[in-house]
PDB file of C-alpha atoms in Angstrom:
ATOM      1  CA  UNK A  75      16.076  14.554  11.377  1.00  0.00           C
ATOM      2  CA  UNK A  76      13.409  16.113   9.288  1.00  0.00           C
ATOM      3  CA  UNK A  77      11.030  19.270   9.921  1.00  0.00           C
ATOM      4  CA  UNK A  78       7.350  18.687  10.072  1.00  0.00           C
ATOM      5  CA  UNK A  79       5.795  19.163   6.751  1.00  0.00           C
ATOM      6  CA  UNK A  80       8.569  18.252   4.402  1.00  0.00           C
ATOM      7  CA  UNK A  81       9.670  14.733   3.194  1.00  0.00           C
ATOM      8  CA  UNK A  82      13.358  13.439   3.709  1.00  0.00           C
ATOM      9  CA  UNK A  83      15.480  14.806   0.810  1.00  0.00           C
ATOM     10  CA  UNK A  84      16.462  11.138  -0.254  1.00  0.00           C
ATOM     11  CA  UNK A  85      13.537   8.643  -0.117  1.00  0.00           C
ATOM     12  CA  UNK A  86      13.501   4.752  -1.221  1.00  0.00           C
ATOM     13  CA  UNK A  87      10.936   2.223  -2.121  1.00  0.00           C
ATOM     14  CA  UNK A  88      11.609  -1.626  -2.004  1.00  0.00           C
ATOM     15  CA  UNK A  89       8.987  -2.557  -5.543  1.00  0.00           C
ATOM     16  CA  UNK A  90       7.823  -0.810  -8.122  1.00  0.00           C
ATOM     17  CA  UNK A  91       4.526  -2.434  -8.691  1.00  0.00           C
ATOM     18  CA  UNK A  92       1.245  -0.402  -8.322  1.00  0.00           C
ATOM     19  CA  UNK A  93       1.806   0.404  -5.064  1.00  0.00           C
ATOM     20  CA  UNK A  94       5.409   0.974  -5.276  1.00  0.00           C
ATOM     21  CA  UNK A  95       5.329   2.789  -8.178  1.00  0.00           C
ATOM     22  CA  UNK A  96       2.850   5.097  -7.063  1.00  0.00           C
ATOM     23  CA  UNK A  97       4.641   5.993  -3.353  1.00  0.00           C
ATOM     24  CA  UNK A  98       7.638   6.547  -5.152  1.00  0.00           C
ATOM     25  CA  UNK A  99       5.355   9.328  -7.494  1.00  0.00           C
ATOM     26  CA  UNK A 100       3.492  10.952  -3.868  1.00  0.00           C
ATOM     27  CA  UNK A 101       7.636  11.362  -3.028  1.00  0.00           C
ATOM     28  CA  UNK A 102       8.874  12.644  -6.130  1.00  0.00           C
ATOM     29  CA  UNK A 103       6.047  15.222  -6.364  1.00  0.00           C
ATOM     30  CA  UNK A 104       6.372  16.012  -2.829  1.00  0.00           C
ATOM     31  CA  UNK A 105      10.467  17.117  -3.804  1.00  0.00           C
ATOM     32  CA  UNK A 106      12.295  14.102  -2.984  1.00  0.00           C
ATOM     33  CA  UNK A 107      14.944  12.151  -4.997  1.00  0.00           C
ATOM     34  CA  UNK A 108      13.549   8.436  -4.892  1.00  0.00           C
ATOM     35  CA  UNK A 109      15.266   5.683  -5.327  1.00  0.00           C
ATOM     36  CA  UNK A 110      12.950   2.490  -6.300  1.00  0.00           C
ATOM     37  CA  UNK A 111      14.972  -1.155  -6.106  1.00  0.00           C
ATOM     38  CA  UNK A 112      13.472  -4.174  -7.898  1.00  0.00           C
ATOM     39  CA  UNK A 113      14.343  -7.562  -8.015  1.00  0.00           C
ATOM     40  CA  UNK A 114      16.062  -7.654 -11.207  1.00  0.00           C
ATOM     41  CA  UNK A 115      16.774  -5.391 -14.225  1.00  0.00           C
ATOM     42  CA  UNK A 116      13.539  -6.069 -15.750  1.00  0.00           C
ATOM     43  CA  UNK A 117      11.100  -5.397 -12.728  1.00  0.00           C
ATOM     44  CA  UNK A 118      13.571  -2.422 -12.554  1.00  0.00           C
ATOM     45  CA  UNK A 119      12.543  -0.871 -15.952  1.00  0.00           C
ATOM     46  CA  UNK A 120       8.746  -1.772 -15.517  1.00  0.00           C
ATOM     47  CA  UNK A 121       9.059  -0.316 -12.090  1.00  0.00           C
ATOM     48  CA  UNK A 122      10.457   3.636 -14.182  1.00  0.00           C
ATOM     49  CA  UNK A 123       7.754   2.464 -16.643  1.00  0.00           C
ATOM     50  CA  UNK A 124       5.042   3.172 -14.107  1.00  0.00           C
ATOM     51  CA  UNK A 125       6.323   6.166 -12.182  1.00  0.00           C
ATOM     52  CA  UNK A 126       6.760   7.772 -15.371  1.00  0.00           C
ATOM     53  CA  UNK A 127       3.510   7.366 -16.838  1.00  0.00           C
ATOM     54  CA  UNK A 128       2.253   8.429 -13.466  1.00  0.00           C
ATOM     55  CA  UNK A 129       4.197  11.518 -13.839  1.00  0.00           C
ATOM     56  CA  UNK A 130       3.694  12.398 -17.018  1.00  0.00           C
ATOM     57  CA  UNK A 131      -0.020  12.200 -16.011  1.00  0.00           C
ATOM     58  CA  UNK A 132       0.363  14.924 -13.040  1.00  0.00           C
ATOM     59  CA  UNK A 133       2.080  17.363 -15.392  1.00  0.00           C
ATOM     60  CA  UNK A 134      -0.878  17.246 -17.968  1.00  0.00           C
ATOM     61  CA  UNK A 135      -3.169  17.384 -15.100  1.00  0.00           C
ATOM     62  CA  UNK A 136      -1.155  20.644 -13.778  1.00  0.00           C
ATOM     63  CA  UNK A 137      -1.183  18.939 -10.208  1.00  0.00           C
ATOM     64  CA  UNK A 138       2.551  19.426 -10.370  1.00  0.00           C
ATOM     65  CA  UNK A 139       4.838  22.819 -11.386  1.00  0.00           C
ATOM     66  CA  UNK A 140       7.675  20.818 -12.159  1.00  0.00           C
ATOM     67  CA  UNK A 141       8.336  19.921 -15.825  1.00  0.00           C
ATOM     68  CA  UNK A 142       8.693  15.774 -16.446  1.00  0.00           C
ATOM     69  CA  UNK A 143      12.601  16.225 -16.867  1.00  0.00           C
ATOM     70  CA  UNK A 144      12.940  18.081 -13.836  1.00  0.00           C
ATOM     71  CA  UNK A 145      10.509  15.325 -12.073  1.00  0.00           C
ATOM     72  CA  UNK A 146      12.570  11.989 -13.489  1.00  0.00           C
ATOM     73  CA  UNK A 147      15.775  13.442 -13.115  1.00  0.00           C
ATOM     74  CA  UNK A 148      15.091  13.048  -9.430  1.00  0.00           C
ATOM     75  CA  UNK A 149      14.113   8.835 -10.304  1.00  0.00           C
ATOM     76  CA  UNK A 150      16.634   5.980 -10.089  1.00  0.00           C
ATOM     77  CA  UNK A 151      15.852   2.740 -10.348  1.00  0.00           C
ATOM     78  CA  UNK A 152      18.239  -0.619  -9.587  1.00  0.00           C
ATOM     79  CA  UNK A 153      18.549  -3.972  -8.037  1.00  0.00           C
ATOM     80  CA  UNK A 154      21.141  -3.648  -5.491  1.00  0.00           C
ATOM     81  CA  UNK A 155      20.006  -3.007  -1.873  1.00  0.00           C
ATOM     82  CA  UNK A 156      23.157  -1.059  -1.448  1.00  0.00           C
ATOM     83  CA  UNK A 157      21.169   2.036  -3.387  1.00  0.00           C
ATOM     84  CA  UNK A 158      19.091   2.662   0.075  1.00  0.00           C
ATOM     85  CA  UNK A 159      23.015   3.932   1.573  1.00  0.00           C
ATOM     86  CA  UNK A 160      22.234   7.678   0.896  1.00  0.00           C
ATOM     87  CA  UNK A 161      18.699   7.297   2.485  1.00  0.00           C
ATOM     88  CA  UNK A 162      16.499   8.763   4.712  1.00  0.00           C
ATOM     89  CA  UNK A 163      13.794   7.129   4.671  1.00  0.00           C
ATOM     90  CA  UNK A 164      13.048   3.488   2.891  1.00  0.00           C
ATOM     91  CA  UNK A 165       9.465   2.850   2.564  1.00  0.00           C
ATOM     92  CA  UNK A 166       9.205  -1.472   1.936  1.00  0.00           C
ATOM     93  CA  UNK A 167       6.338  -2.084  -1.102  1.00  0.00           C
ATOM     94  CA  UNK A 168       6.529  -5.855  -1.585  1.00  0.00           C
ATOM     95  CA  UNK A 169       3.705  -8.914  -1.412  1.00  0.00           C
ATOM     96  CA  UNK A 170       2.107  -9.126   1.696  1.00  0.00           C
ATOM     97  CA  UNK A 171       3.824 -12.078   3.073  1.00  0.00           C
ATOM     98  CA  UNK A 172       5.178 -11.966   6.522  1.00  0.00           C
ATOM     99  CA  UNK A 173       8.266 -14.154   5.652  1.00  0.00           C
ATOM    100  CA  UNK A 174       8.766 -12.073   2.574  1.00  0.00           C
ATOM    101  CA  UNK A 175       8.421  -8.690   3.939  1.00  0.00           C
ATOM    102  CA  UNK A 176      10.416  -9.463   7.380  1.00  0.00           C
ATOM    103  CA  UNK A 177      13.457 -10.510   5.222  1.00  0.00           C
ATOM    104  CA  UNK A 178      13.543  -7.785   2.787  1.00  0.00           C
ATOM    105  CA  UNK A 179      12.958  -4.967   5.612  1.00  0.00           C
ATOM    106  CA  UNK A 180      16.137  -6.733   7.495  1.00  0.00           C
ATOM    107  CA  UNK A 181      18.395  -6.229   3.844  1.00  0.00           C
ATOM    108  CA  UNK A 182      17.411  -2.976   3.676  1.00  0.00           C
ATOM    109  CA  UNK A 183      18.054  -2.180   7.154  1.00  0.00           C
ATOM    110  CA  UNK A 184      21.418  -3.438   6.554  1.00  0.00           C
ATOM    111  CA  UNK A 185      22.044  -0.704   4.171  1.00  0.00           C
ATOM    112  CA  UNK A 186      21.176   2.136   6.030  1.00  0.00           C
ATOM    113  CA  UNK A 187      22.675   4.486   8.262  1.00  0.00           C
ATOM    114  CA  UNK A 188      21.737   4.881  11.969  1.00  0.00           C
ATOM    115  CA  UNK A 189      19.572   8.035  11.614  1.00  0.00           C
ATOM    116  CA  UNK A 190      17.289   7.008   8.700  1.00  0.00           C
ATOM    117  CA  UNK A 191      13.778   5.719   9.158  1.00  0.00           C
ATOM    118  CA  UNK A 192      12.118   2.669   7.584  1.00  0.00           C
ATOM    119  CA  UNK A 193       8.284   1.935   7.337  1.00  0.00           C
ATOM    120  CA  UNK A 194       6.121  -1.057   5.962  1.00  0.00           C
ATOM    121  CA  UNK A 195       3.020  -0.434   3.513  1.00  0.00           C
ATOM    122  CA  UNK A 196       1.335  -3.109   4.499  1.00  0.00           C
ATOM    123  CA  UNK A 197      -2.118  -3.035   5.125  1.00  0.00           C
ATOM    124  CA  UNK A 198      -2.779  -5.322   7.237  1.00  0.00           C
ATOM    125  CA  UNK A 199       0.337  -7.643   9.078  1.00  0.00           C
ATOM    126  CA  UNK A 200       1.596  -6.909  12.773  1.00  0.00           C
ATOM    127  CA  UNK A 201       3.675  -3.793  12.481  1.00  0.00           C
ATOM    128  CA  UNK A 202       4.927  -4.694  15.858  1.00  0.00           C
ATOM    129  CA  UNK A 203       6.111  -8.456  15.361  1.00  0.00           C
ATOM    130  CA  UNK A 204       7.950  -6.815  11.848  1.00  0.00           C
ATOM    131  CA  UNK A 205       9.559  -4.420  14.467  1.00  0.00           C
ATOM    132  CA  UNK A 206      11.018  -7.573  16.507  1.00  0.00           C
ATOM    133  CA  UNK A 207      13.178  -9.008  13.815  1.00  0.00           C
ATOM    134  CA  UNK A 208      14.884  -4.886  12.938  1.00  0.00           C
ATOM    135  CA  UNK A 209      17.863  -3.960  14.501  1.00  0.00           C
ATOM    136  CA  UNK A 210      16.300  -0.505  15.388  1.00  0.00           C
ATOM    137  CA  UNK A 211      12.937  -0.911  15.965  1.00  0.00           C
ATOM    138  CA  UNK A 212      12.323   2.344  17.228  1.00  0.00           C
ATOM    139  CA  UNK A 213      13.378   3.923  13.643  1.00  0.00           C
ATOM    140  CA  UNK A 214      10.552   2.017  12.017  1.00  0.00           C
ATOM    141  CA  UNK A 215       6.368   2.457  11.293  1.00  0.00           C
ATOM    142  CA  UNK A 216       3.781   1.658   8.751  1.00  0.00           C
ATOM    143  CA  UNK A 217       2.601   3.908   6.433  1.00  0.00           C
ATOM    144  CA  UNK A 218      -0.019   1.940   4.234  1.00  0.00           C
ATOM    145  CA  UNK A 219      -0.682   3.945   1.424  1.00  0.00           C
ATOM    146  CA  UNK A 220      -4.519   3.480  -0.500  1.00  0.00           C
ATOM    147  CA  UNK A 221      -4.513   2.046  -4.169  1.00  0.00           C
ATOM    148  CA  UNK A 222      -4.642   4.225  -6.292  1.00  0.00           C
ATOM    149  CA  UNK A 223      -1.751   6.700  -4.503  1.00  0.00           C
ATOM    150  CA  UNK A 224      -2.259   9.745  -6.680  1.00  0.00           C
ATOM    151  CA  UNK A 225      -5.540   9.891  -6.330  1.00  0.00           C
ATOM    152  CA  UNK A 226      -6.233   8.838  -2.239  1.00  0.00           C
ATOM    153  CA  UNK A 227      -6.399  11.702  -0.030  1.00  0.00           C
ATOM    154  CA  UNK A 228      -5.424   9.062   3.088  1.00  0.00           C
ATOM    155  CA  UNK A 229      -2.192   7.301   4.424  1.00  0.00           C
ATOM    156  CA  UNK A 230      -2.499   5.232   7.652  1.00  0.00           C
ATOM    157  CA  UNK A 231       0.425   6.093  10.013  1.00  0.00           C
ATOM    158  CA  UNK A 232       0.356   2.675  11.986  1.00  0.00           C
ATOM    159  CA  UNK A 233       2.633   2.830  15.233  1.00  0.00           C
ATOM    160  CA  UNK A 234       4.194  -0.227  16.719  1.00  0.00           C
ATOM    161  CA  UNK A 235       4.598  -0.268  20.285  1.00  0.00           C
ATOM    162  CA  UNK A 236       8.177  -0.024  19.611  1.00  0.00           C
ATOM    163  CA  UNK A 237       8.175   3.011  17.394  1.00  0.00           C
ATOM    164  CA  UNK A 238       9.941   6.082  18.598  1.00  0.00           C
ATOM    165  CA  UNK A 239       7.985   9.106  19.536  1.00  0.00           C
ATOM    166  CA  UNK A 240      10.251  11.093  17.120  1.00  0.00           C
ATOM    167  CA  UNK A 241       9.271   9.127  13.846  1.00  0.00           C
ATOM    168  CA  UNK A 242       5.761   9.339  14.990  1.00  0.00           C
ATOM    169  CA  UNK A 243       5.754  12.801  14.882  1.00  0.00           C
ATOM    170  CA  UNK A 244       7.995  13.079  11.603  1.00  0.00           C
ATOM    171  CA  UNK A 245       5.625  10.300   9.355  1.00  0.00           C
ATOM    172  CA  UNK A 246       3.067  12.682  10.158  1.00  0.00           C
ATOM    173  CA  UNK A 247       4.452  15.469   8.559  1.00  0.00           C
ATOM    174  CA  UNK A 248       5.626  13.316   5.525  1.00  0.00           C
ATOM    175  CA  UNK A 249       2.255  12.379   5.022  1.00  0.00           C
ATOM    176  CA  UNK A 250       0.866  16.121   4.896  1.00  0.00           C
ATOM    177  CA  UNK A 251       4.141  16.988   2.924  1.00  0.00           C
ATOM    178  CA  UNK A 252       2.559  14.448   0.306  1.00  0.00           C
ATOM    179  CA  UNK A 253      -1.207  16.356   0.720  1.00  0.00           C
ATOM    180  CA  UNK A 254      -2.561  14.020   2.260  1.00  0.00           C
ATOM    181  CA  UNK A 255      -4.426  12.937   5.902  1.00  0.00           C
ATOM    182  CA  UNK A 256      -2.662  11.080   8.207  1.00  0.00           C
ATOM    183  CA  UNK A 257      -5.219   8.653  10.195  1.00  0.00           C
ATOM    184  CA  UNK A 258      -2.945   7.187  13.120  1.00  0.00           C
ATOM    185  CA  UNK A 259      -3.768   3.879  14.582  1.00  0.00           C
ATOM    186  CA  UNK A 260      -1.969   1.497  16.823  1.00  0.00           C
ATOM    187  CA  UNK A 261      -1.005  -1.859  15.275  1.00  0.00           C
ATOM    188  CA  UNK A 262      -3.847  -3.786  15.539  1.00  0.00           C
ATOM    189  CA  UNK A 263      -4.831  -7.154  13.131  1.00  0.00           C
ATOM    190  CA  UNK A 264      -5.990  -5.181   9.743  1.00  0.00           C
ATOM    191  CA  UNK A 265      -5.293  -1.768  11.798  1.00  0.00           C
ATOM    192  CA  UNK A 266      -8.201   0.649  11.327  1.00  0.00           C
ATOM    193  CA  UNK A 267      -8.929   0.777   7.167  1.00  0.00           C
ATOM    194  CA  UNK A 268      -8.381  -3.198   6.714  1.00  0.00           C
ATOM    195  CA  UNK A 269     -10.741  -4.144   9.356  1.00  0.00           C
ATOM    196  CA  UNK A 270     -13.129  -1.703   8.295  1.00  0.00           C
ATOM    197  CA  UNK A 271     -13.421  -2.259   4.285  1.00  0.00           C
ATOM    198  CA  UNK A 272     -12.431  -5.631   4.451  1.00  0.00           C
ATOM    199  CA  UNK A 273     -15.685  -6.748   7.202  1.00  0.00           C
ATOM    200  CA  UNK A 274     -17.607  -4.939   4.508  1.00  0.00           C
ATOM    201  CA  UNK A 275     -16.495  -6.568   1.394  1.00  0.00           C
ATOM    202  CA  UNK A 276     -16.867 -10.018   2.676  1.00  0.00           C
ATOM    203  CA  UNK A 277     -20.247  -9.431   3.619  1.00  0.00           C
ATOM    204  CA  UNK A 278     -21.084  -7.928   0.213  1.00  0.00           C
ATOM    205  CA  UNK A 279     -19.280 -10.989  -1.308  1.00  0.00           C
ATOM    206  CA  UNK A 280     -21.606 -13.617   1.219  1.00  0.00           C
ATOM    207  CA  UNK A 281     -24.911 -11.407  -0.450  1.00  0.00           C
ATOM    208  CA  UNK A 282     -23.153 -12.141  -3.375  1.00  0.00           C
ATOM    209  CA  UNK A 283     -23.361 -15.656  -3.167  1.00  0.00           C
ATOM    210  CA  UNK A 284     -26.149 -15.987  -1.326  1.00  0.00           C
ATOM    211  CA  UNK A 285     -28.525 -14.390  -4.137  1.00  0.00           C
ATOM    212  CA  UNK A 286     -29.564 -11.381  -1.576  1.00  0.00           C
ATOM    213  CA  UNK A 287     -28.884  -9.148  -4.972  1.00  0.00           C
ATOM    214  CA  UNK A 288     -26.255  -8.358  -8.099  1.00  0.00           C
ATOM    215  CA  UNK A 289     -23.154  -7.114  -7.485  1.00  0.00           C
ATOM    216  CA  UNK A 290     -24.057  -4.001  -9.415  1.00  0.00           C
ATOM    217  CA  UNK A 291     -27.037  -3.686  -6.994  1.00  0.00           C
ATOM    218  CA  UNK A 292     -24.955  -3.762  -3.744  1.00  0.00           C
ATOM    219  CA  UNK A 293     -22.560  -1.425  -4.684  1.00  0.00           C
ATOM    220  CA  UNK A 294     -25.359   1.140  -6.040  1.00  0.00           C
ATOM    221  CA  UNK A 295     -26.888   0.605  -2.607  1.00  0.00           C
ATOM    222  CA  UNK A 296     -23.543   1.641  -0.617  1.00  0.00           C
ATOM    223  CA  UNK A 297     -22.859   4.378  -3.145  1.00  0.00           C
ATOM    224  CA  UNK A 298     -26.002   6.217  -2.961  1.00  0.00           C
ATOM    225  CA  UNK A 299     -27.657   5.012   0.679  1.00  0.00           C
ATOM    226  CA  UNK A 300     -24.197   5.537   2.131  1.00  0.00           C
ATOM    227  CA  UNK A 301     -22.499   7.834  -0.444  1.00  0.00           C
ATOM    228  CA  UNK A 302     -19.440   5.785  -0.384  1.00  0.00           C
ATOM    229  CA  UNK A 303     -17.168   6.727  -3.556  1.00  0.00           C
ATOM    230  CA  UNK A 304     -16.590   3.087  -4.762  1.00  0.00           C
ATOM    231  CA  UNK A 305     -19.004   0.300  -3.903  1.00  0.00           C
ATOM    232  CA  UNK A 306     -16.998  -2.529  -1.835  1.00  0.00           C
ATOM    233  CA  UNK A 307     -16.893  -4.919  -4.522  1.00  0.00           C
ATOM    234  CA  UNK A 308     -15.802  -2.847  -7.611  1.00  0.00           C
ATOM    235  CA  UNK A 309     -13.141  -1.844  -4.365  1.00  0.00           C
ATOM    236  CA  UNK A 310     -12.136  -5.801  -4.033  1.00  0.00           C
ATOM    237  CA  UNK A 311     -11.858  -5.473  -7.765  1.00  0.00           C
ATOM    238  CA  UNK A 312      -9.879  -2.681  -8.025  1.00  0.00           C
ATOM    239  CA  UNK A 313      -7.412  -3.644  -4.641  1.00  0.00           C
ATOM    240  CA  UNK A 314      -6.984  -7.564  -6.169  1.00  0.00           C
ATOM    241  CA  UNK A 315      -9.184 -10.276  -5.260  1.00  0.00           C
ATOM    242  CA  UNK A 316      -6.134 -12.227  -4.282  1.00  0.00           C
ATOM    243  CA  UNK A 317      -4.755  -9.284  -1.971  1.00  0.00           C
ATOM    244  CA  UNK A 318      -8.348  -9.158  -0.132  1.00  0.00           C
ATOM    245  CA  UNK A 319      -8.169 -12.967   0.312  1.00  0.00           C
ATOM    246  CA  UNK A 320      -4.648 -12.625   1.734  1.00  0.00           C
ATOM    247  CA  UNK A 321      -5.583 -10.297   4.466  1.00  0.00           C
ATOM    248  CA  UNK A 322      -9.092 -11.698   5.123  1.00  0.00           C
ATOM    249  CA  UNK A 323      -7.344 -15.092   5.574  1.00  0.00           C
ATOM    250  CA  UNK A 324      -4.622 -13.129   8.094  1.00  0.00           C
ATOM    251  CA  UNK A 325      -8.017 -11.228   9.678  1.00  0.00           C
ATOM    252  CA  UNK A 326      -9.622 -14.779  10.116  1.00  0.00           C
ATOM    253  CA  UNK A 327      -6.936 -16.204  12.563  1.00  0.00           C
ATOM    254  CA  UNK A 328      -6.009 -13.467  14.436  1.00  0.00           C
ATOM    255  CA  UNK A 329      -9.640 -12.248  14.960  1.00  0.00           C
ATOM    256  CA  UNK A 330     -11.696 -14.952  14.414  1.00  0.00           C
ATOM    257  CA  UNK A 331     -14.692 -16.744  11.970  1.00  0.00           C
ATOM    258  CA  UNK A 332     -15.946 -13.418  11.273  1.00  0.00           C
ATOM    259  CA  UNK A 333     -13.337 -12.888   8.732  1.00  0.00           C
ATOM    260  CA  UNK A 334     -13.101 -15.753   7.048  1.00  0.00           C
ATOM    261  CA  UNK A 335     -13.609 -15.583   3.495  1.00  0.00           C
ATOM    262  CA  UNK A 336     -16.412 -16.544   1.216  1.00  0.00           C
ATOM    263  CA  UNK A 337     -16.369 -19.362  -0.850  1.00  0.00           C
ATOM    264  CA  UNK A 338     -16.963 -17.380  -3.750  1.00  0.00           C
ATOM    265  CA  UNK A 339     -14.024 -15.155  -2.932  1.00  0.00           C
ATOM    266  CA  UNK A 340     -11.695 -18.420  -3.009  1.00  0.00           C
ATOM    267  CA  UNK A 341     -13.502 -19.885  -6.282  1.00  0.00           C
ATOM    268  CA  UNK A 342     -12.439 -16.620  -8.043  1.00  0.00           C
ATOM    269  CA  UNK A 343      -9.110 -16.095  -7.150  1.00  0.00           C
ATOM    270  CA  UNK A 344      -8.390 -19.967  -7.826  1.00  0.00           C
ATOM    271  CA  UNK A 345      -9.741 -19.490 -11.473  1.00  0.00           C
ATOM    272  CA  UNK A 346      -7.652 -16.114 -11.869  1.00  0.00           C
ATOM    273  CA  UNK A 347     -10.425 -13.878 -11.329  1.00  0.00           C
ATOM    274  CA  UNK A 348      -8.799 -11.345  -9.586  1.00  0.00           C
ATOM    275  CA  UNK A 349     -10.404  -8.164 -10.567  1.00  0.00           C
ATOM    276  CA  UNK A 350      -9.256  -4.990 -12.780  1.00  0.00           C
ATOM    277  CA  UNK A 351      -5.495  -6.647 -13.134  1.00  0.00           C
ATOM    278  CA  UNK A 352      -6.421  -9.378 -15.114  1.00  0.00           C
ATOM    279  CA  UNK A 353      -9.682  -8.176 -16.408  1.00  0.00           C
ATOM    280  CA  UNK A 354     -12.874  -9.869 -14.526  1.00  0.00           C
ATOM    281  CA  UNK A 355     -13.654  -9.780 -10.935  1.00  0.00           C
ATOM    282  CA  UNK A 356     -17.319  -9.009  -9.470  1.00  0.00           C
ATOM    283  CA  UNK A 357     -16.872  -7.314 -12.850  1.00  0.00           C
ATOM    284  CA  UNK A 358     -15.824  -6.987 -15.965  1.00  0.00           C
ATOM    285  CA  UNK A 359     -12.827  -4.648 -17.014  1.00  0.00           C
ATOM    286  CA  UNK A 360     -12.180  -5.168 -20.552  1.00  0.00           C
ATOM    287  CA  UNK A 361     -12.400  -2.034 -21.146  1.00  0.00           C
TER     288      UNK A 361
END
């Protein structure tokens, strides 16, 4: 349906939050008309909010040629389902909640017409039990894009054993369409990223709590010893608190006691502590 190294001419995006919002930009920059759909008129506004500001960032920054008006003349935003009919490709942004995601990805289906493609960003729930409740499995794949979107050179192109060997090969080319790496993995508990970051943060978190050293101290030891970017708890931070307990809590029964989170982690998120959103994590964002 679409050539290798170009994105679908008409792309939507089920939430405009952070994540949402910033897909919808990696589209829009990429050439597409993007079509974001909120739960209600509010969410809807907050949602243009967000991909404009994130626009209006990349023309400054001269990552884009296109002027702003050219760039949000391509945006819609609404709260009708029925907005995913012209289509190509819908790319589902909600809460990572199985129940929640597995009914919204069967309304949008619903809208769509046999030759478009629909993918999941989640990071870490079963791509292939999602499949199992879509009329068309084979049409449909996970692309979990990295917070924050503009800025992360990766996208994880997670296949589900139903997944057609045709939209494997197409996500691929979206993703370098976007500049960025596609990493493919097999759907797997937490896939390949997940697993990865999230074993490490929950051992920095246990360290943590157990006194080993600061939380400014562990990070400064992963950043320089092991030249990672971001340390893994200023990550946490940045990602939610709350979203790393929700997968480590998935990770923990479908892998086992490895994953399961920290007491600390649980004490944080229950007193709101959920990292850069609302100001305090493993640190302090005030600023």
């Amino acid at each position: 349906m679409n050539a290798v190294h170009s994105v679908p001419e008409k792309v939507g995006v089920l939430g405009g939050g952070r994540m949402g919002a910033g897909i919808a930009h990696a589209f829009l920059t990429a050439g597409a008309s993007v079509v974001v759909v909120e739960r209600d008129e509010d969410a809807a506004e907050g949602a243009r909010r967000r991909v404009t500001d994130a626009l209006l960032k990349s023309v400054e920054r001269g990552t884009t040629t296109e002027t702003i008006e050219g760039l949000t003349k391509r945006l819609a935003v609404s709260v009708d389902y029925a907005a995913f009919g012209p289509c190509g490709l819908v790319v589902e942004a909600v809460p990572e909640d199985f129940e929640l995601k597995s009914t919204a990805l069967k309304a949008v289906e619903g809208q769509l017409a046999p030759t478009a493609w629909l993918a999941t960003n989640t990071s870490s729930l079963s791509i292939g039990k999602l499949a199992e409740q879509l009329q068309r499995p084979g049409s449909f794949c996970g692309l979990h894009f990295f917070n924050p979107v503009p800025a992360s050179q990766l996208v994880e192109v997670v296949l589900a054993p139903q997944t057609s060997t045709e939209l494997a090969a197409a996500s691929k080319g979206w993703v370098e369409a976007l500049g960025k790496t596609a990493v493919v993995v097999h759907d797997a508990p937490g896939f390949a990223s997940s697993r990865l970051g999230v074993a490490i943060a929950l051992e920095a978190m246990r360290m943590v709590e157990e006194g080993v050293a600061s939380a400014e101290d562990i990070d400064a030891a992963m950043v320089l010893g092991y030249k990672h970017p971001v340390g893994p708890l200023k990550t946490t931070d940045i990602v939610g608190l709350d979203v790393r307990l929700g997968i480590a809590e998935y990770l923990h029964t479908t892998l086992g006691d490895r994953f399961a989170p920290p007491q600390i982690l649980r004490d944080k998120v229950a007193k709101g502590e959920l990292g850069r959103k609302t100001g305090k994590g493993f640190f302090s964002w005030d600023s």
